[in-house]
mmCIF file of C-alpha atoms in Angstrom:
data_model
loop_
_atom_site.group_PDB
_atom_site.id
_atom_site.type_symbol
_atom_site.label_atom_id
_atom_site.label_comp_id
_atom_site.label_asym_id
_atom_site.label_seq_id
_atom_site.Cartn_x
_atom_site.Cartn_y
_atom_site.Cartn_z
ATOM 1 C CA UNK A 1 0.000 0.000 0.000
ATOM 2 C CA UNK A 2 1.404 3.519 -0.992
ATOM 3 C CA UNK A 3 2.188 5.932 2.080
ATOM 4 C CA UNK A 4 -0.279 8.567 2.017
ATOM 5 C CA UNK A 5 0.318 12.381 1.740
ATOM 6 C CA UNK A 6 1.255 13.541 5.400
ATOM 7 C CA UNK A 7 -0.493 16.962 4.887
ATOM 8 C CA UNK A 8 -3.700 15.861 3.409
ATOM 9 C CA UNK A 9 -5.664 17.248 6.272
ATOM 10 C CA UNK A 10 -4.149 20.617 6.197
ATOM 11 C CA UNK A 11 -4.657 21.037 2.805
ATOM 12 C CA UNK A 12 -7.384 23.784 2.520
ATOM 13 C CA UNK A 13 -5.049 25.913 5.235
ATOM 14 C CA UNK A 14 -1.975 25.412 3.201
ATOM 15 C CA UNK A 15 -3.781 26.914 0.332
ATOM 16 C CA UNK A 16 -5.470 29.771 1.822
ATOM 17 C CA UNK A 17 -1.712 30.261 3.278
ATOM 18 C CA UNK A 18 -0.409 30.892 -0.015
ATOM 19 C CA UNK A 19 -2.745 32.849 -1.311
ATOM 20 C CA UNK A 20 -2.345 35.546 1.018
ATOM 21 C CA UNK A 21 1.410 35.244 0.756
ATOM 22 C CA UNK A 22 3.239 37.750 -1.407
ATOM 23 C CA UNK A 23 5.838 34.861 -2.319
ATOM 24 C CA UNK A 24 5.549 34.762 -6.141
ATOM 25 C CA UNK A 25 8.009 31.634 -7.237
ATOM 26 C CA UNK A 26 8.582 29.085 -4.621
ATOM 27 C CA UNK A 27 11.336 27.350 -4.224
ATOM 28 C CA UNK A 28 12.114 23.597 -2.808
ATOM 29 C CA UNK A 29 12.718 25.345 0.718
ATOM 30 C CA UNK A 30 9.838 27.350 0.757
ATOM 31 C CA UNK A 31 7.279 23.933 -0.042
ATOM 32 C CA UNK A 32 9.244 22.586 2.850
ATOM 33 C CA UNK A 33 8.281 25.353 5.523
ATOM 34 C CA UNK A 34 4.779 25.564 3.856
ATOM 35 C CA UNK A 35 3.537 21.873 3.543
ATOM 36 C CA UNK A 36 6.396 20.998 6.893
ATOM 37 C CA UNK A 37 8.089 18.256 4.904
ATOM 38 C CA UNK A 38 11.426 16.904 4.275
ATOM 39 C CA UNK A 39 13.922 17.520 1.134
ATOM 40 C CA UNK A 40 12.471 14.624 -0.901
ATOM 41 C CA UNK A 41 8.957 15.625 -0.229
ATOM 42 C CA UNK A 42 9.332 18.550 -1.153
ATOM 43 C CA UNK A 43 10.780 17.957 -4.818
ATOM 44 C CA UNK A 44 8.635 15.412 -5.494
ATOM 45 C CA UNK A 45 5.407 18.288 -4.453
ATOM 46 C CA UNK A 46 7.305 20.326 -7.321
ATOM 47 C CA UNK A 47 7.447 17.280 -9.618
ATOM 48 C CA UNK A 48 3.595 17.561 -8.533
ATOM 49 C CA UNK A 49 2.998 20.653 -8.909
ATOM 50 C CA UNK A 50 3.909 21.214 -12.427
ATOM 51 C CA UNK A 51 5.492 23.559 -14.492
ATOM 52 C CA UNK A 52 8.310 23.975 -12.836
ATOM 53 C CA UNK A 53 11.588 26.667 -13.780
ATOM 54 C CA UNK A 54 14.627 26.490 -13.384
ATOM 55 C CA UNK A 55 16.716 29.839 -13.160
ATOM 56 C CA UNK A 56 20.288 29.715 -12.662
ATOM 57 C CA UNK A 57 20.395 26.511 -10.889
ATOM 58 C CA UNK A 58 17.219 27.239 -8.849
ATOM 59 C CA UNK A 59 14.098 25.018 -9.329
ATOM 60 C CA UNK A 60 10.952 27.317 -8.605
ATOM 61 C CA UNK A 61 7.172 26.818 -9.195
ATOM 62 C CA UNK A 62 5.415 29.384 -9.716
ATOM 63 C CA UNK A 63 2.172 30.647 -6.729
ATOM 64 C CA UNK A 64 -0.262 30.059 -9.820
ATOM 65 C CA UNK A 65 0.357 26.566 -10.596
ATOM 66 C CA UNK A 66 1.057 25.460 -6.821
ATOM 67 C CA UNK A 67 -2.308 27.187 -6.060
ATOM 68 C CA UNK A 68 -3.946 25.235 -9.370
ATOM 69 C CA UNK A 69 -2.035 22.104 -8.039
ATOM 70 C CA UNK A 70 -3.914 22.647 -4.190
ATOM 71 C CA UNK A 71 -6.650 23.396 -5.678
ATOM 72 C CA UNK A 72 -6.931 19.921 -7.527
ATOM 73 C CA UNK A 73 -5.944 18.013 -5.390
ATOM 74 C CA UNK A 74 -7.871 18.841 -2.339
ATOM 75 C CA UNK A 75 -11.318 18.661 -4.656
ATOM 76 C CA UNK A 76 -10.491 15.447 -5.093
ATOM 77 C CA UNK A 77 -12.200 12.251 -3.505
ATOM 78 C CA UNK A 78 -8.939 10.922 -2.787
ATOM 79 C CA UNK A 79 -5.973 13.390 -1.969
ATOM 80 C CA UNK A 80 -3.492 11.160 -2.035
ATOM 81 C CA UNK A 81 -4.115 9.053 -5.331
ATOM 82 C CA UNK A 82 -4.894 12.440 -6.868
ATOM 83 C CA UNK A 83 -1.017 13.494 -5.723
ATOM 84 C CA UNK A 84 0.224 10.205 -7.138
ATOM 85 C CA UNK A 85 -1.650 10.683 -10.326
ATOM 86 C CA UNK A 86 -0.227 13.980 -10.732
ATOM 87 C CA UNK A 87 3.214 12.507 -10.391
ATOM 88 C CA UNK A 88 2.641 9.675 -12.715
ATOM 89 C CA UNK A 89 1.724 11.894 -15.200
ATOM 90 C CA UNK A 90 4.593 14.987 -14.505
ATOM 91 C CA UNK A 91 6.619 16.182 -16.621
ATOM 92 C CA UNK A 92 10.497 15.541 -16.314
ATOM 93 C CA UNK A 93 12.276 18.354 -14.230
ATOM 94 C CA UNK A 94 14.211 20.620 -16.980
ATOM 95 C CA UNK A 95 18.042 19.709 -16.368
ATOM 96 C CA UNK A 96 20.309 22.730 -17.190
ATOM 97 C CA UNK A 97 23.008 21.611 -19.842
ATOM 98 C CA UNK A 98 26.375 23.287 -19.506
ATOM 99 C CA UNK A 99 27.485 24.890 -23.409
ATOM 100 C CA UNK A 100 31.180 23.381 -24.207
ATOM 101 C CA UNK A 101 32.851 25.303 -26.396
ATOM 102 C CA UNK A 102 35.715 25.016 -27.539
ATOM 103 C CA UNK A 103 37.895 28.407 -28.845
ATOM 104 C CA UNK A 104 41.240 29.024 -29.710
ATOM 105 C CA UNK A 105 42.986 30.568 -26.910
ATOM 106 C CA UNK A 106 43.688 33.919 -28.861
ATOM 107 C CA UNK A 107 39.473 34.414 -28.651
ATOM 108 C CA UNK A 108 39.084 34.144 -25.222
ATOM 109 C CA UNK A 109 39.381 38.277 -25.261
ATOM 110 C CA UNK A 110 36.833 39.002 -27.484
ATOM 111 C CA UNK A 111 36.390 42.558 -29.164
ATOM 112 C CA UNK A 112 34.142 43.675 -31.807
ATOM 113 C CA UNK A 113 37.214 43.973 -34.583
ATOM 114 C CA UNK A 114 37.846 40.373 -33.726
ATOM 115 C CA UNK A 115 34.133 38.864 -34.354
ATOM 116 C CA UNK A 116 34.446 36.481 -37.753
ATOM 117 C CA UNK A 117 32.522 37.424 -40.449
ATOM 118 C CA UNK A 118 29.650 34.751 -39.774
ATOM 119 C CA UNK A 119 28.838 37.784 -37.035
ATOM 120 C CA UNK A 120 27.301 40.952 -38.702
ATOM 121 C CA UNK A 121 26.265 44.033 -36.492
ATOM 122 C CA UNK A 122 24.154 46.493 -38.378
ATOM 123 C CA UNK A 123 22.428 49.053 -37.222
ATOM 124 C CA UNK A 124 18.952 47.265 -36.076
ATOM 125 C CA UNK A 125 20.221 43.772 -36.945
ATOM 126 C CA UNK A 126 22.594 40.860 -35.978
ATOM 127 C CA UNK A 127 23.024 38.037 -37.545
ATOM 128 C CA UNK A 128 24.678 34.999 -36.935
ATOM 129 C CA UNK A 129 25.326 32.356 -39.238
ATOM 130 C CA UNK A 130 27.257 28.942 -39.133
ATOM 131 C CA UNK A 131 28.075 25.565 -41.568
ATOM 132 C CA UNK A 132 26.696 23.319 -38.443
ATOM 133 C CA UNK A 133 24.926 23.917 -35.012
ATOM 134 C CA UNK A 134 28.370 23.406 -33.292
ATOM 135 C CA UNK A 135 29.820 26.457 -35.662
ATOM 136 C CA UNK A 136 26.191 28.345 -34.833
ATOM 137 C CA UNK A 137 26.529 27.733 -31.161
ATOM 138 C CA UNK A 138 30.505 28.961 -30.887
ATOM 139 C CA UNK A 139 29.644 32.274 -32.817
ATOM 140 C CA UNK A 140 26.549 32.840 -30.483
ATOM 141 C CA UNK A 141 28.797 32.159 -27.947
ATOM 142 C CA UNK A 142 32.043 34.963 -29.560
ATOM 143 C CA UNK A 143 29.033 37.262 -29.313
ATOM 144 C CA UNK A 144 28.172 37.327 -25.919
ATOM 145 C CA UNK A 145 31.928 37.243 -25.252
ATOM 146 C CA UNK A 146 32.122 40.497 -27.273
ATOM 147 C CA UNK A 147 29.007 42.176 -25.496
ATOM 148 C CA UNK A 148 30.877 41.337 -22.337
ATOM 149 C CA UNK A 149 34.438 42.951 -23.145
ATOM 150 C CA UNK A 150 33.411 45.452 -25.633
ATOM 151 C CA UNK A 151 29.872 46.632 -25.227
ATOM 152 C CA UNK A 152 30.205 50.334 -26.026
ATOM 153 C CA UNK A 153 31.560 49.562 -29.666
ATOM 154 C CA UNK A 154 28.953 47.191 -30.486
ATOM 155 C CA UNK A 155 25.990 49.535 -28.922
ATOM 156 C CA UNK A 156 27.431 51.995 -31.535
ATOM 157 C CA UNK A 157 27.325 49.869 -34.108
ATOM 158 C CA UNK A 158 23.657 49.064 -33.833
ATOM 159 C CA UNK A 159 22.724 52.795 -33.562
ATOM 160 C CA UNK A 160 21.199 53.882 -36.809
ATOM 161 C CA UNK A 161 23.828 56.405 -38.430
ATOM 162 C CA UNK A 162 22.837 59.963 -38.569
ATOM 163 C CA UNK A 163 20.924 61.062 -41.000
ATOM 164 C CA UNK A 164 23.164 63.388 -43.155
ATOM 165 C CA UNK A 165 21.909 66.910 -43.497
ATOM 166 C CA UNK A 166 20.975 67.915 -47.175
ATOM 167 C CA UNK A 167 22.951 71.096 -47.954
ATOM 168 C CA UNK A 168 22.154 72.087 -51.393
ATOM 169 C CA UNK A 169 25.239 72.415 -53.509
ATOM 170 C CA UNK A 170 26.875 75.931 -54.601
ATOM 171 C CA UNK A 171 25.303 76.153 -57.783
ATOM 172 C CA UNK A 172 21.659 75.509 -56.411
ATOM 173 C CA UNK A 173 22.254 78.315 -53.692
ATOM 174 C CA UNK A 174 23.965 80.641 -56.243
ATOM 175 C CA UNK A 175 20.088 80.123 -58.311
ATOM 176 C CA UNK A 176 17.933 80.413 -54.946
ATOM 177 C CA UNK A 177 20.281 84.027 -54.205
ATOM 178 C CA UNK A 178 19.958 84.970 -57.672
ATOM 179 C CA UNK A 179 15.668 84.442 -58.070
ATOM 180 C CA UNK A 180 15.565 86.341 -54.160
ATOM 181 C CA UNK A 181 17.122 89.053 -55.542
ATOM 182 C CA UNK A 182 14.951 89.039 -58.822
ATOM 183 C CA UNK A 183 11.821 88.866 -56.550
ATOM 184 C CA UNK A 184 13.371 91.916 -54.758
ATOM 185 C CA UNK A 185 13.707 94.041 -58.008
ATOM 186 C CA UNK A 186 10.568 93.082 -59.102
ATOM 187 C CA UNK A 187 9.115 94.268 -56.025
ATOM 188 C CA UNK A 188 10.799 97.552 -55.941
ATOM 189 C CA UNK A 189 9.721 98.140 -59.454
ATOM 190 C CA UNK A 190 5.767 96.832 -58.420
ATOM 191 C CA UNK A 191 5.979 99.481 -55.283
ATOM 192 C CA UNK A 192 7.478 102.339 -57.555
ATOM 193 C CA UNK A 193 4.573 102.043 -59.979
#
């Protein structure tokens, strides 16, 4: 027979708990506290739970779904099998993946004039292109290098340039002087009349 689910009777008050709590994402130590269960417990209440993040190493769930997840569970006939059927049908915890890439050791300083051409910087555009995903992944990768070491140049090479001022040439202001002063004699002459 499969243990059943230590805070079943508290349920209802560890729901109305965390809707009045300003806690947004909740982390594996914060479902301890709340539901007053051990380590394991607690990640397998995520596992439960649902839709669960993980941000720089940090599993969290989110005061939606674990409200959506109390919710469920404590309409149900049966709290417990509802838990287990909510783990049977989880989905897998996402598992970060550490990028390997390897550079030559003369790009480990990374500067804009250094970027290979695969990397253009326009002004409103980047683009990044690459014979294989390993070649795509090692250019994203020279990027964000760059941005780190040498911000300031890229920055200005995504501003749109100026807009050069028209300035009409000599011969088109020599014409413009030359009707003004027309217009001016023909006034004189209108006024003398």
């Amino acid at each position: 027979m499969a243990r059943t689910v230590s805070w079943r009777h508290r349920a209802g008050e560890i729901a109305e708990r965390v809707r009045h709590s300003v806690t947004e994402s909740w982390t594996r130590r914060d479902l301890e506290r709340v539901f007053a269960v051990q380590r394991v417990t607690a990640q397998s209440l995520m596992r439960a739970i649902g839709e669960v993040q993980n941000i720089g190493g940090t599993y969290l769930v989110s005061r939606a779904a674990l409200l959506r997840y109390l919710e469920a569970v404590d309409s149900a006939d049966d709290l417990t099998a509802a838990h287990r059927e909510r783990l049977l049908f989880a989905e897998p915890v996402p598992r970060p993946r550490s990028l390997k890439v390897d550079l030559p050791e003369d790009l480990h300083a990374v500067m804009l004039r250094d970027l290979p051409p695969e990397i253009q910087i326009e002004p409103g555009r980047i683009e990044i292109r690459g014979a294989d995903p390993a070649s795509l992944l090692q250019n994203l990768y020279l990027l964000v290098l760059a941005l780190e070491q040498d911000l300031g140049s890229i920055e200005a090479s995504l501003e749109a340039p100026p807009v050069p001022r028209q300035v009409p040439e000599v011969d088109e202001m020599q014409e413009m002087f030359e009707r003004l002063r027309l217009d001016e004699r023909s006034r004189r002459l209108d006024s003398c009349v």
